[in-house]
Structures are given as structure tokens and as C-alpha cells.
């Protein structure tokens, strides 16, 4: 089994400057295999370019709720108003082959002993969020591997089982050891961070050392904001990028 580093990216959301900055940073650090936890599209102005780049670079991709919605033709009323508007716009922009790709993405994947999912391991297609320790506990029960990666909340963190308790731990550039016990980790979001840090986020996993670290990368969010307006997408989707919300 290849034990080289793995970069975990998630929630790119059609933000090309953010994705390019993350891929450059991965290469600058010596390269890594790349896996993607879904929501390649939605919200942002560059769905096709992001899709092509993720398909070219990631060895495994799971489906996010925005991918499912953009690739399909179902009602969008379960989404917040701006998200629904952006998804309707994305559907008009994508070609049929791109939609078929998004529709056919798997909900879960296993890569080198790690489990991948967008929302949760308990009922992936429900798109239910892991927001608190009990949600994490349920997903840890259904986790196929010892270590699982999930996205969807756009907030980087770890939920680890410590005896009977589930504890929530922050992530940073300092290596975080996963040598003991079961654990869920979220890489945060490449294209729409929501932890009040506007920098793009991803995880670097070192399978040999059994550590993960969070990497943050500056990117030109003003460019994405301008492109969001120019595309006729809701302006708030650009303004929130400067605040990391
Ligand atoms: Zn998302």
C-alpha cells in the first residue's frame, strides 16, 4: 500500500482561485495523493473549471449535496435561497457529461484504510450535519475504517473517541496524532471557509507517522467575489468569502 502523504480537500464550491492556491500549496510541499469530500460545485462562479481540475487531480471523490443537486433536476427548495439560486445557475452552466459525472459520484469511498464521506457516515444521503458530539458518536459507530474524513460543515476539526466520551479537538499546522482510537476529521473548506478565517483550508495526512495537519492558504477572494457579481450570482456569496463565514 502506498504510504505517501494524502491531501484531503472538501467543499471547493466552484471557487477556482481557492482551488488553484490549494493545489499549488500541495505541490510546493512535495506533492500528495488527493482525495475530495464533495461539493465541488455550488455557490461559486467556476463550476466547470473546478470540476475538470478535481477530476484531473483527485484519485477519489465522493458526492456532496450540491453535486447531487447540480447534476440532477429535482426541486431546490431544501436549500437556502442564495444556495438554490446558485444551483439553478450552475445547472444552466454545466454540460450533460458534467452532470452525469456529478450524479454518478459515490456517497462514500475507502482509500488506503481511510473512509470518506461528505455529510455523515450514519446516513450519508440524508445530508445530515455532524455539528455536535452526539452526531459524531453516531457516525463513529457506522464508520467502516478507523479514521474517517467528512466535510459539509466547512469547519475544520476532529472528533475523537476517548473511552466512552467523544471529544472535539481543534486542528492546526501542528501534527495531530491519530495513532490511538477511532476518529473523524473535517478538513474545512477550500472554497467557502466558515470558521471566520477566509483562507482556503485542507488537510495533509501522513499515513506512516499517523498524523494529520491543517493547512491554510491565502488566495484572491476579491477575484472570486468580483466573478460572483459578474456572473449575476447573489452578491452575498462573494462578500461572505472575505469574512470566512
Ligand atoms: Zn458545502
PDB file of C-alpha atoms and ligand atoms in Angstrom, residues 11 13 39 154, ligand 1:
ATOM      1  CA  UNK A  11     -16.223  21.971  -0.405  1.00  0.00           C
ATOM      2  CA  UNK A  13     -17.760  25.239  -4.338  1.00  0.00           C
ATOM      3  CA  UNK A  39     -19.374  19.849  -3.061  1.00  0.00           C
ATOM      4  CA  UNK A 154     -16.926  23.877   6.224  1.00  0.00           C
TER       5      UNK A 154
HETATM    6 ZN1  LIG B   1     -20.503  22.606   1.089  1.00  0.00          ZN
END
